[in-house]
Coordinates of C-alpha atoms in Angstrom, one line a residue:
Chain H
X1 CA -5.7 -39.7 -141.1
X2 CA -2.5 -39.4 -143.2
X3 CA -0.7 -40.7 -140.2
X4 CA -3.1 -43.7 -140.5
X5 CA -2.6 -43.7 -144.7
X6 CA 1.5 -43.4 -144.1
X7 CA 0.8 -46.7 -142.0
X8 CA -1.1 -48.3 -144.3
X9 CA 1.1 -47.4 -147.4
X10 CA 4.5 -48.8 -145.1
X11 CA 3.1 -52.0 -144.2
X12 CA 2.0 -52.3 -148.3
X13 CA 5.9 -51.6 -148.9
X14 CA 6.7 -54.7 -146.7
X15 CA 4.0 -57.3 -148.2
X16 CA 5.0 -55.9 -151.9
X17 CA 8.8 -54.9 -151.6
X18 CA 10.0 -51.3 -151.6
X19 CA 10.5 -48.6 -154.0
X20 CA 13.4 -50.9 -155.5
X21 CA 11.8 -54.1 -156.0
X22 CA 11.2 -57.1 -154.5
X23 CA 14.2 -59.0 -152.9
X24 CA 14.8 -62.8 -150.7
X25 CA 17.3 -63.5 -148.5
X26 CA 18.2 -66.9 -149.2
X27 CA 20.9 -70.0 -148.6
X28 CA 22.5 -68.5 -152.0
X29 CA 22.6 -64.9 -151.2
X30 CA 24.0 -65.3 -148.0
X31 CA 25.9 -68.9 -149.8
X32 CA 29.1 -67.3 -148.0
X33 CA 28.1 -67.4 -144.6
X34 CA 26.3 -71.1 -144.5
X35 CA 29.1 -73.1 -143.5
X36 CA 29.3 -76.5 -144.7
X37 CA 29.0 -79.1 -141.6
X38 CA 31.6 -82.5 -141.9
X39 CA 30.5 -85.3 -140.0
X40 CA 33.0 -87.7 -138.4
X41 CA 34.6 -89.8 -141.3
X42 CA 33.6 -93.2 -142.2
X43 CA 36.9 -95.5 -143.1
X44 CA 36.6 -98.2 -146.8
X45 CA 36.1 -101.3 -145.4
X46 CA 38.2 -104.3 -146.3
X47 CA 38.0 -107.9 -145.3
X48 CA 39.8 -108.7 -142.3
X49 CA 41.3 -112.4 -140.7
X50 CA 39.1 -114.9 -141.8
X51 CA 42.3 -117.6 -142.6
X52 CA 44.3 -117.1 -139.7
X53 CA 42.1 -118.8 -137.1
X54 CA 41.4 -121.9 -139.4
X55 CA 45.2 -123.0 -139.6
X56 CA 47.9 -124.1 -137.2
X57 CA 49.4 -121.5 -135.3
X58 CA 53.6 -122.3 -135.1
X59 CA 54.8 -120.2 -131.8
X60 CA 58.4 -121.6 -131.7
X61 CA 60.0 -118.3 -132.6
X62 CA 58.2 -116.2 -130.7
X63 CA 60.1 -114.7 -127.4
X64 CA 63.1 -116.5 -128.8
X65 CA 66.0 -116.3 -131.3
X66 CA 65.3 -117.4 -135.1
X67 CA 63.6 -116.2 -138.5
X68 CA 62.9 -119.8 -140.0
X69 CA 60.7 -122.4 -138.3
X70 CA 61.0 -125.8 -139.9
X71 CA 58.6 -128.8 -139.6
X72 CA 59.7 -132.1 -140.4
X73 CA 57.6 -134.8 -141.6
X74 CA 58.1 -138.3 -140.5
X75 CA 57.6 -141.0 -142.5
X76 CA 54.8 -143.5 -141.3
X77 CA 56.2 -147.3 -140.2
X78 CA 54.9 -149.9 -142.1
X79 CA 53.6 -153.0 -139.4
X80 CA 55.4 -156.7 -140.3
X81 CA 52.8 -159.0 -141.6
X82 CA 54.5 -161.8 -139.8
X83 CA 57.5 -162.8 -137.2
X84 CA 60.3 -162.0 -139.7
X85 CA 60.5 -157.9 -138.6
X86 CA 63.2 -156.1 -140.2
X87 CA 64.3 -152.8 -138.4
X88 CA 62.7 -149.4 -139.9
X89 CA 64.5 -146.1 -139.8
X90 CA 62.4 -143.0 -138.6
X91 CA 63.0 -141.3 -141.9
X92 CA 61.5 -136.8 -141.9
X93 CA 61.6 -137.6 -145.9
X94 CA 58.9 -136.1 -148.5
X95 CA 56.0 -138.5 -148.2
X96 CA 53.9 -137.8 -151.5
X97 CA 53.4 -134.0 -151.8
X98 CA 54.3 -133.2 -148.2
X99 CA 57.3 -131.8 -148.4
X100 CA 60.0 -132.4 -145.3
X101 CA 60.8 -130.1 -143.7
X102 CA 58.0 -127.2 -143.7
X103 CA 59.7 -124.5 -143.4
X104 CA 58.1 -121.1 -142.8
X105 CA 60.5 -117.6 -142.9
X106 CA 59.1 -114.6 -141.3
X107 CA 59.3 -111.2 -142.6
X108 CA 58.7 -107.7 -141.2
X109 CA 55.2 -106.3 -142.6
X110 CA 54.1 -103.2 -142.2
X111 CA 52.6 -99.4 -143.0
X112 CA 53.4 -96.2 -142.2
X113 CA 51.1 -92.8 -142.1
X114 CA 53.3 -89.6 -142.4
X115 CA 50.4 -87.2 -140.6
X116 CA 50.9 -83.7 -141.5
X117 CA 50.7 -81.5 -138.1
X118 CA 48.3 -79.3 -140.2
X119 CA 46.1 -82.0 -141.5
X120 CA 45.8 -83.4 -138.2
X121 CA 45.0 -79.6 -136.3
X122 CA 42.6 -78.9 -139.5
X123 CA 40.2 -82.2 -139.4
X124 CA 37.1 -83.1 -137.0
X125 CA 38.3 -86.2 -136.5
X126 CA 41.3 -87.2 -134.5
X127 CA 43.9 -87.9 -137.1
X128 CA 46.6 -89.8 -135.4
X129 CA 43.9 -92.4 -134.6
X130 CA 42.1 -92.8 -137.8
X131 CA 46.0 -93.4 -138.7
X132 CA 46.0 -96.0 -136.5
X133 CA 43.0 -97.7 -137.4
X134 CA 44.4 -97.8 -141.1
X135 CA 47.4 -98.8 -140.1
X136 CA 45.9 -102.1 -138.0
X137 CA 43.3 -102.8 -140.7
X138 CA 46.1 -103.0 -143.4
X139 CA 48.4 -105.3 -141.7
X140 CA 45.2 -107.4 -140.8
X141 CA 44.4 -107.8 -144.4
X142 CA 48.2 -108.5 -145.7
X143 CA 48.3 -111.4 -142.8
X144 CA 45.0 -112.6 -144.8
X145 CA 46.4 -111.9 -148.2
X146 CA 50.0 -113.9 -147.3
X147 CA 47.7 -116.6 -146.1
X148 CA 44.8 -116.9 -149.3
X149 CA 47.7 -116.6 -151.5
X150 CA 48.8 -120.1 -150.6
X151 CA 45.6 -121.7 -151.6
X152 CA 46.9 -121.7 -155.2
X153 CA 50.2 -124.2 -154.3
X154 CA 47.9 -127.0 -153.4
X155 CA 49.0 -129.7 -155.7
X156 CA 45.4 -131.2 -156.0
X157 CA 42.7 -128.7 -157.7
X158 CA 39.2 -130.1 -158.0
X159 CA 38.3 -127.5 -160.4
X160 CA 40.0 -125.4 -163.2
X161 CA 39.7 -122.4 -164.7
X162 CA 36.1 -121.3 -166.3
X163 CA 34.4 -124.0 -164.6
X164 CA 31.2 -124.1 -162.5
X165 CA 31.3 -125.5 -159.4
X166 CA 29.7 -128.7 -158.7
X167 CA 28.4 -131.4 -156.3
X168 CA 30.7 -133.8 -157.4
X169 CA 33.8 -130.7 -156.8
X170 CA 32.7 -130.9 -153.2
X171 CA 32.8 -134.9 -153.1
X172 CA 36.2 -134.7 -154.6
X173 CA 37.7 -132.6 -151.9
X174 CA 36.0 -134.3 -149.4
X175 CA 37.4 -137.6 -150.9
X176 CA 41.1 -135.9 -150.7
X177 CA 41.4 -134.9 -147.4
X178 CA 40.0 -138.1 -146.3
X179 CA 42.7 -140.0 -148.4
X180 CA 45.4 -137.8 -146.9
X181 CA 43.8 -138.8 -143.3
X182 CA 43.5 -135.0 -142.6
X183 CA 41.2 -134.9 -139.1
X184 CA 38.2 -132.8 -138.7
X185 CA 37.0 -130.1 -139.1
X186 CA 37.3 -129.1 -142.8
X187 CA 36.9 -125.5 -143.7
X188 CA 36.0 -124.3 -147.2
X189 CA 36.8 -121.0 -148.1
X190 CA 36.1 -118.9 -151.3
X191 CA 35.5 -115.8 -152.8
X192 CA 32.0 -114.2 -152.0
X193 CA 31.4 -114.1 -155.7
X194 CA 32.3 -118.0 -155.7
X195 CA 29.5 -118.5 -152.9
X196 CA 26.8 -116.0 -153.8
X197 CA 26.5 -116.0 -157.7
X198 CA 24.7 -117.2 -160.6
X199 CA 27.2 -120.6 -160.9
X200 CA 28.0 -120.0 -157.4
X201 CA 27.5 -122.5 -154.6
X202 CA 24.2 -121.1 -153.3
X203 CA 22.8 -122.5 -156.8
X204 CA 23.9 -126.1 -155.6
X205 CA 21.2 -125.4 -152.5
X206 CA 18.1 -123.4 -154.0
X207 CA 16.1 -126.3 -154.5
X208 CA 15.9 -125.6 -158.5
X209 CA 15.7 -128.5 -160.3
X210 CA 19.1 -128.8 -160.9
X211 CA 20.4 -128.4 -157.3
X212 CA 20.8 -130.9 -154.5
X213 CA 17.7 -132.2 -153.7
X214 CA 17.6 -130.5 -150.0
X215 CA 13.9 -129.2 -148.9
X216 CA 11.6 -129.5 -145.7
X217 CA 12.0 -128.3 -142.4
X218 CA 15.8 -128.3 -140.9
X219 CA 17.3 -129.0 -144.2
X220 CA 20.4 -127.3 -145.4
X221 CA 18.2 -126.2 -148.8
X222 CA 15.7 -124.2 -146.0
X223 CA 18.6 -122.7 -144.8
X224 CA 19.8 -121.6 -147.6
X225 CA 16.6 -120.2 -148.5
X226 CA 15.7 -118.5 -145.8
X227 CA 19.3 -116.9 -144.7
X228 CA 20.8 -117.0 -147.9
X229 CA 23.7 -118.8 -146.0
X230 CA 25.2 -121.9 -144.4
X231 CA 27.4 -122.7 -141.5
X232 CA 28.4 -126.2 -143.1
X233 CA 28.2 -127.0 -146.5
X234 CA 28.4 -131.1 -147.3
X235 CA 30.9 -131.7 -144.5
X236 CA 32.8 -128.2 -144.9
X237 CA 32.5 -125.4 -142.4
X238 CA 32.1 -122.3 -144.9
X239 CA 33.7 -119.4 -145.0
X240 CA 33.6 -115.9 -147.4
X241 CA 37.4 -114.4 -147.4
X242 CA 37.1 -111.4 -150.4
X243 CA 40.9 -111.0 -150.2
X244 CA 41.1 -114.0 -152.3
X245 CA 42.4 -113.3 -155.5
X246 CA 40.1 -112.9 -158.8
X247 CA 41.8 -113.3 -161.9
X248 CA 39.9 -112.9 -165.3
X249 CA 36.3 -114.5 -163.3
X250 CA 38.0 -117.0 -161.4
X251 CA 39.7 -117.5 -158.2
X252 CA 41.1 -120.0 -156.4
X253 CA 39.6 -120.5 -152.5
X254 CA 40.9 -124.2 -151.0
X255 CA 38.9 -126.9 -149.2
X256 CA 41.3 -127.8 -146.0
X257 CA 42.1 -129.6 -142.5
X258 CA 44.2 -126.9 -139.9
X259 CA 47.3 -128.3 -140.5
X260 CA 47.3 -127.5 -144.3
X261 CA 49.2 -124.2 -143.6
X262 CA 50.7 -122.8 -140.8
X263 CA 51.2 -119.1 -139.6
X264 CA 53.9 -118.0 -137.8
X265 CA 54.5 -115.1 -135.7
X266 CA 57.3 -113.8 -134.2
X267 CA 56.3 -110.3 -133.1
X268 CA 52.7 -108.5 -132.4
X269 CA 51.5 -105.8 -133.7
X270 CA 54.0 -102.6 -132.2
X271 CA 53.5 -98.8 -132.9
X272 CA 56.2 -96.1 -133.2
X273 CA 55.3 -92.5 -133.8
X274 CA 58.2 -91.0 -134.3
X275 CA 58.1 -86.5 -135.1
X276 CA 59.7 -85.5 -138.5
X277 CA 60.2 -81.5 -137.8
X278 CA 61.3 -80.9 -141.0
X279 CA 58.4 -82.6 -142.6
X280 CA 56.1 -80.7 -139.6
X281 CA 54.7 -84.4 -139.3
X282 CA 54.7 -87.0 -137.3
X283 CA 55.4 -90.3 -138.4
X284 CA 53.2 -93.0 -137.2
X285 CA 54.3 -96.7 -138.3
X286 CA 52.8 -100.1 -137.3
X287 CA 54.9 -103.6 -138.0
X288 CA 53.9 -106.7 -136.9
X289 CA 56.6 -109.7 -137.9
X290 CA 55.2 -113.0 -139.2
X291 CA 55.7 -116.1 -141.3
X292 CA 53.2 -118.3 -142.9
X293 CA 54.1 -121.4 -145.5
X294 CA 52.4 -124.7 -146.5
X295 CA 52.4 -127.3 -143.6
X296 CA 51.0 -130.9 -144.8
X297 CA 49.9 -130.5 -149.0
X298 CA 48.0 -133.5 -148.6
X299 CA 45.8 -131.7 -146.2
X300 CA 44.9 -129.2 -148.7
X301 CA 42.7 -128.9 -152.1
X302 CA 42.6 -125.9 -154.3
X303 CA 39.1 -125.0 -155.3
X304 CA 39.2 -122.8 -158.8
X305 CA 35.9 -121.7 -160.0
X306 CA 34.6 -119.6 -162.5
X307 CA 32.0 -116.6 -161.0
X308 CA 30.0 -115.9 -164.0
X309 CA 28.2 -118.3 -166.2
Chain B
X1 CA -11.7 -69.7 -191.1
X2 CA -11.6 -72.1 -194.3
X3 CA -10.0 -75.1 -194.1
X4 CA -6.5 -75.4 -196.3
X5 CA -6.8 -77.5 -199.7
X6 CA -5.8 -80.5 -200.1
X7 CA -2.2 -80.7 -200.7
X8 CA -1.1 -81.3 -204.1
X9 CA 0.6 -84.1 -205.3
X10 CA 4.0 -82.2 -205.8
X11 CA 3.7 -80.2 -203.3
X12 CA 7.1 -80.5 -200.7
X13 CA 4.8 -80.3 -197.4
X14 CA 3.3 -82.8 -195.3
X15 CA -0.1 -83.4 -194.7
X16 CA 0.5 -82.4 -191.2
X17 CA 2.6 -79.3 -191.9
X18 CA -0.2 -78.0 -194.5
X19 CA -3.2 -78.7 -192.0
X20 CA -1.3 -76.4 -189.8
X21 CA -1.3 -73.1 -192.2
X22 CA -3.7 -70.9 -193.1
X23 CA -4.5 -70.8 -197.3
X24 CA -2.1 -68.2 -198.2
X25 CA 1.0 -69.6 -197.0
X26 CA -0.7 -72.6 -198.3
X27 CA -1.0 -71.1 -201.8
X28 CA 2.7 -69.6 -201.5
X29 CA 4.4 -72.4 -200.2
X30 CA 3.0 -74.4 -203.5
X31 CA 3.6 -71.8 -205.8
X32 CA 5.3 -73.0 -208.8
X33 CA 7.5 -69.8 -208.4
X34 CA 8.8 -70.8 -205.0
X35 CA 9.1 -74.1 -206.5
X36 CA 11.6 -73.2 -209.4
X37 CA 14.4 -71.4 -207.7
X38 CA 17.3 -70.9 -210.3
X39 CA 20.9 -71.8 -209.3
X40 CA 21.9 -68.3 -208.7
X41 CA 19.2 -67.8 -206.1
X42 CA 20.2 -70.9 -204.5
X43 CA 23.2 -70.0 -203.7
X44 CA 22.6 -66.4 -202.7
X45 CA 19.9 -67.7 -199.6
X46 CA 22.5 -70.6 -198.9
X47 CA 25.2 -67.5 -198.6
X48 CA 22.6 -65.3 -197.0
X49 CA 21.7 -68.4 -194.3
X50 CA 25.4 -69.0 -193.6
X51 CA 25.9 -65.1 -192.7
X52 CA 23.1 -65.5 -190.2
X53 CA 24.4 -68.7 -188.7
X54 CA 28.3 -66.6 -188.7
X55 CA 26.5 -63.8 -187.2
X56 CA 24.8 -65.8 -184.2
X57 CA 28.3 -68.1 -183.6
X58 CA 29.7 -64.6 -183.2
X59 CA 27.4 -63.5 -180.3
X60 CA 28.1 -67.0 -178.6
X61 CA 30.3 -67.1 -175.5
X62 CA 33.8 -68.9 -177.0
X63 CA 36.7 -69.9 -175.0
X64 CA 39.1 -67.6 -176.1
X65 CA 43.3 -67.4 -175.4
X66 CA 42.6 -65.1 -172.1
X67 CA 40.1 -68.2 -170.9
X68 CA 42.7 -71.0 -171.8
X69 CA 45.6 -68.9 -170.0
X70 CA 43.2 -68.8 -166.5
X71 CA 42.7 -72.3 -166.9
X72 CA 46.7 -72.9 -167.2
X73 CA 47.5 -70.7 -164.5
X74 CA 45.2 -72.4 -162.0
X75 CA 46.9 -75.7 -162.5
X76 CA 49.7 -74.7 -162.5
X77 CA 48.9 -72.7 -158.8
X78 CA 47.1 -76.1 -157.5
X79 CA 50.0 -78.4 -158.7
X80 CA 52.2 -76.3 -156.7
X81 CA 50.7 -78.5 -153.3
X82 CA 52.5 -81.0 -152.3
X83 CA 52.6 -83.7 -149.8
X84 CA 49.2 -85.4 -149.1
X85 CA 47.4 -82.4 -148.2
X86 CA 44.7 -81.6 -145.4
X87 CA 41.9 -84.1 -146.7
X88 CA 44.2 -87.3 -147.4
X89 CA 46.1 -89.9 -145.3
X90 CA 48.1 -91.8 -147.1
X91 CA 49.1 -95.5 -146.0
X92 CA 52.2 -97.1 -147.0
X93 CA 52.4 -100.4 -146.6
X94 CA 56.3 -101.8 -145.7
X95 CA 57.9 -104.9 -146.3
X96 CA 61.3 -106.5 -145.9
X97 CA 61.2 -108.5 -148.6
X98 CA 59.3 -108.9 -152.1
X99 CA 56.5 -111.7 -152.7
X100 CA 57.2 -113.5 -156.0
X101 CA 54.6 -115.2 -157.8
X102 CA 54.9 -118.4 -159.8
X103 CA 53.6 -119.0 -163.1
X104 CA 51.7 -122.2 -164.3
X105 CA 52.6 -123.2 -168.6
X106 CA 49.1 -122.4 -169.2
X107 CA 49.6 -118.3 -167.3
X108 CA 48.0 -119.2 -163.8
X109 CA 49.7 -117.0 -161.0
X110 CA 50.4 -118.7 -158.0
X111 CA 50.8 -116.8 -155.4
X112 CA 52.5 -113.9 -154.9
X113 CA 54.6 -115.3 -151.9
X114 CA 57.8 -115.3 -149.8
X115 CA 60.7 -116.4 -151.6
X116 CA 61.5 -119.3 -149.7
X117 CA 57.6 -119.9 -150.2
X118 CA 57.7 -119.8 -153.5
X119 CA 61.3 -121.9 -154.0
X120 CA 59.7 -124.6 -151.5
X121 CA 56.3 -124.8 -153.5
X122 CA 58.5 -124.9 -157.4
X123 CA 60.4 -127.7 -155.6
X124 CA 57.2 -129.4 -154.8
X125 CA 55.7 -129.3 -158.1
X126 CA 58.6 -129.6 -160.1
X127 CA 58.8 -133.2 -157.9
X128 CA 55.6 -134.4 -159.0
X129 CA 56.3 -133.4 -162.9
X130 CA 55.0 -130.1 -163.7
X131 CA 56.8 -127.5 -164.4
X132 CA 56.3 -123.6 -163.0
X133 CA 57.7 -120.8 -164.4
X134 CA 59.3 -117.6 -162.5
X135 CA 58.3 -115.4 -165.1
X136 CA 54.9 -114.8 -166.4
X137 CA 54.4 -117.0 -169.7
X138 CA 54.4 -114.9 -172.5
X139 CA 50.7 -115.5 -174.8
X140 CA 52.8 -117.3 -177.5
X141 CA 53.9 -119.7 -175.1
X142 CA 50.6 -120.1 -173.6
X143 CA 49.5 -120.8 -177.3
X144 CA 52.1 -123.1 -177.9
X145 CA 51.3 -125.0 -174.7
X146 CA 48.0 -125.5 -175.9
X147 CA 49.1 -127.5 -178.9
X148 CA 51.3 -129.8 -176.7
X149 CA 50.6 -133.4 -176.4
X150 CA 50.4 -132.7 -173.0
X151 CA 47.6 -130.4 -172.5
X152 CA 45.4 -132.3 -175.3
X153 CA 45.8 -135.4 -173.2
X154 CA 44.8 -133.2 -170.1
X155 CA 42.2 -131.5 -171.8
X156 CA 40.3 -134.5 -172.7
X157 CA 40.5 -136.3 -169.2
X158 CA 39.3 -132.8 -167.8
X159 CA 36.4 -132.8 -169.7
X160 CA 35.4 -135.9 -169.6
X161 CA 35.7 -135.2 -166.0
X162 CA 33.6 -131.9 -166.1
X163 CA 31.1 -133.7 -167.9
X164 CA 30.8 -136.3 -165.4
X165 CA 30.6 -133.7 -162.8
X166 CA 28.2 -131.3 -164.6
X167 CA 25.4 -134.5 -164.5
X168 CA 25.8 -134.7 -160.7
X169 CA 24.4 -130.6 -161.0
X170 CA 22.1 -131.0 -163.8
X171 CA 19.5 -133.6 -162.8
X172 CA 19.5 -134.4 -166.3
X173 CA 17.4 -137.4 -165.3
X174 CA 15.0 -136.7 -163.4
X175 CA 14.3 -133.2 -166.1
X176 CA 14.2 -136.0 -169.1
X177 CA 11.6 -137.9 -167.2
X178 CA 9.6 -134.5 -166.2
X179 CA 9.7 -133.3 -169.7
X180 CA 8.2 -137.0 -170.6
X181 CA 5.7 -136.4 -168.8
X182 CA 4.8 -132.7 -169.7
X183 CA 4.7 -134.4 -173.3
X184 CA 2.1 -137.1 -172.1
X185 CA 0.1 -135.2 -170.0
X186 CA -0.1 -131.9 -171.2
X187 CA 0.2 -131.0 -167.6
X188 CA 2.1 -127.7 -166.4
X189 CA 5.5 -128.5 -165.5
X190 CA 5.2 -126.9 -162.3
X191 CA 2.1 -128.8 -161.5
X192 CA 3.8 -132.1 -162.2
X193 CA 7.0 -131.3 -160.0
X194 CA 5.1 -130.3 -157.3
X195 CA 3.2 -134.0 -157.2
X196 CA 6.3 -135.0 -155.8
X197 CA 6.2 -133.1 -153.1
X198 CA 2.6 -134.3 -151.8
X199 CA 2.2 -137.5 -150.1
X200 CA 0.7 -140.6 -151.8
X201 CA -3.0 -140.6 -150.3
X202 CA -3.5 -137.3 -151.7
X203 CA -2.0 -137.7 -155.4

């Protein structure tokens, strides 16, 4: 029987704690030995190349000798109205606010990761090609920035500063391009905040009663409403580039024909790693060697909008 | 247990804080003796409640020097790292030349681009008569550009412009004529605009 009560009296200890008190084991007493878990990393995003692919792409210098491409311009003839002709000379002069020649000058770019040994033996993730992926995404996004950057030097800007964009913005650069004879397709690109925003364009489509009157089935105002987006915008193709500048709520995105700008390359993208003992590193750097300047003004139009009301 | 009296007219409690207490505080908290502390007395619970407050400061927790020093000396150990560390990569970015920005009169940056860019698009402008500056306009120049004859005349053709343009967004005729007919009708604006949509035999 006092086996039986000893029993009893031991299995009380453990439902009530022992002679000491009552006591958990928990995450925070045992804090120490819970390791804490990191997942694989996730990389900031950044907007890649949305210009490139929209302007003229100048190859002469690549596989060959040179670091300045020109393009001249030559002057149109002007037909004799009757049988008296007078010679013309083929003249590569500025026409208007094309300027002759075009000249683009390339230049290395690049970026460089200096990937300490123990950093690289201490993290889950492979280091050397996270490096990598930085590296490419950065050069990516200068060739974008060298290219947005040129909207600005447009001579004709159908908008100004602290402005909302308009209808009649859109006929304007249509107009322009038209008058400077620059084929189709016309792209239009701008800021995200210059698409999507109170005074943005979507407000030109929402079928308020101050927008374009565009409602019913298949209409660009439908589209609008029910993807919050449009391919083609009256007569643009639209595209959202957030490398584009914004300077005190507004930025300058440009309404323009292919051969408003032109890019050129003269190297791809290359990749020395390169080991720095005395660093205990190794040096990873990625160049790529390109050019990029105005090509035909007149096929160009700045678009500076405001993004808040 | 009675209910406390109604408080008198000079007494320095609320109603609320007298409902709350039982007839003797009541009675002692209105006593005219309570009431007419002298200046000497004043003073000595003032000096009597700042001793207490002194006392409980005291048994606070204070950052004192030996706290301040173990705060310095752990800086100073952690700014002893140096390169990027194990959690950090740091990209460089590289260039073999600088991108140069131009400036408009009125402080618009255009640009920054390459050098020959940036000569080829000053040439440009400067051929159809405006002006860029290589340096950033400094705001008494900007002021001063916004007093010259030329701005004013650009200012007004602007926004003349703007206005013209801002009609071709507003629908200001169609609202006048809506609003007309709110007036007449007495009809809910949405109800009238939405008559437009429905096709004559149903109207």
């Amino acid at each position: 029987m006092f086996k039986i009560l000893n029993i009893f009296l031991s299995h009380l200890k453990y439902m009530f704690g022992n002679e000491r008190g009552m006591a958990d084991t928990t995450t925070s007493t045992l804090e120490e030995c819970v390791p804490t878990m990191v997942t694989n990393a996730l990389l900031a995003l950044e907007e890649r190349d949305v210009v490139r692919p929209l302007v003229t792409l100048d190859t002469k210098l690549l596989g060959g000798p040179g670091v300045v491409s020109e393009t001249p311009i030559i002057a149109k003839l002007t037909s004799e109205a009757d049988d008296s002709l007078s010679s013309q000379a083929l003249d590569s002069t500025t026409v208007g606010s094309d300027t002759s020649p075009s000249s683009a000058t390339v230049g290395v770019h690049g970026s460089y990761v200096q990937l300490k040994e123990i950093a690289d033996l201490g993290s889950v993730d492979n280091m050397a090609s996270v490096a990598g992926q930085l590296i490419g995404q950065s050069i990516v996004t200068r060739r974008d920035l060298d290219l947005v950057t040129l909207f600005a030097s447009f001579a004709t800007n159908v908008g100004s500063a602290n402005v909302d964009i308009t209808p009649g913005d859109l006929y304007d650069a249509y107009g322009s391009l038209q008058s400077g004879f620059a084929p189709l397709p016309y792209e239009l690109v701008m800021h995200p905040l210059n698409i999507w925003s109170t005074v943005g364009l979507i407000s030109l489509f929402d079928n308020s009663s101050d927008a374009i009157q565009t409602r019913g089935p298949g209409t660009v105002g439908e589209e609008w409403a029910r993807a919050g987006f449009s391919g083609m915008v009256l007569g643009f193709r639209l595209w959202s580039d957030a490398n584009i500048t914004v300077s005190s709520n507004n930025a300058s995105g440009a309404a323009f024909s292919k051969q408003a700008i032109k890019y050129t390359p003269k190297r791809g993208l290359k990749f020395v790693i390169e080991g720095d003992a005395a660093e205990v590193a190794d040096k990873i750097v990625g160049t790529e060697i390109w050019g990029e300047s105005e090509l035909r003004d007149s096929h160009g139009v700045e678009m500076q909008f405001n993004q808040q009301a | 247990m009675a209910f406390p009296p109604s408080p008198r007219k000079d007494s320095i409690m609320s109603k609320e804080e007298t409902h709350e207490m039982t007839n003797a505080a009541v009675k002692q908290k209105n006593s005219p003796k309570v009431l007419k502390e002298t200046a000497e007395q004043t003073i000595e619970r003032l000096n009597q409640e700042n001793a207490d407050l002194k006392a409980i400061a005291a048994s606070q927790p204070t950052i004192n020097q030996s706290d301040a020093k173990y705060m310095q000396d752990i800086d100073f150990l952690q700014s002893k790292k140096t390169g990027a560390g194990g959690n950090r990569i740091e990209v460089k970015e590289i260039t073999d030349h600088k991108n140069i920005p131009l400036w408009t009169p009125w402080g618009k940056r255009i640009g920054p681009m390459h050098p020959n860019n940036a000569t080829y698009v000053y040439h440009k402008f400067r051929r159809l008569g405006r002006i860029l500056h290589v340096r950033k306009p400094s705001e008494e120049d900007i002021r001063a550009y916004y007093k010259s004859p030329e701005y004013i005349a650009w200012k007004k053709k602007h926004d003349a412009n703007r206005e013209q343009k801002s009609k071709s967004k507003s629908g200001a005729g169609l609202d006048k004529v809506i609003d007309a007919m709110v007036n007449i009708t007495g009809q809910n604006r949405r109800d009238i605009i939405s008559i437009i949509d429905k096709p004559m035999a149903s109207v």
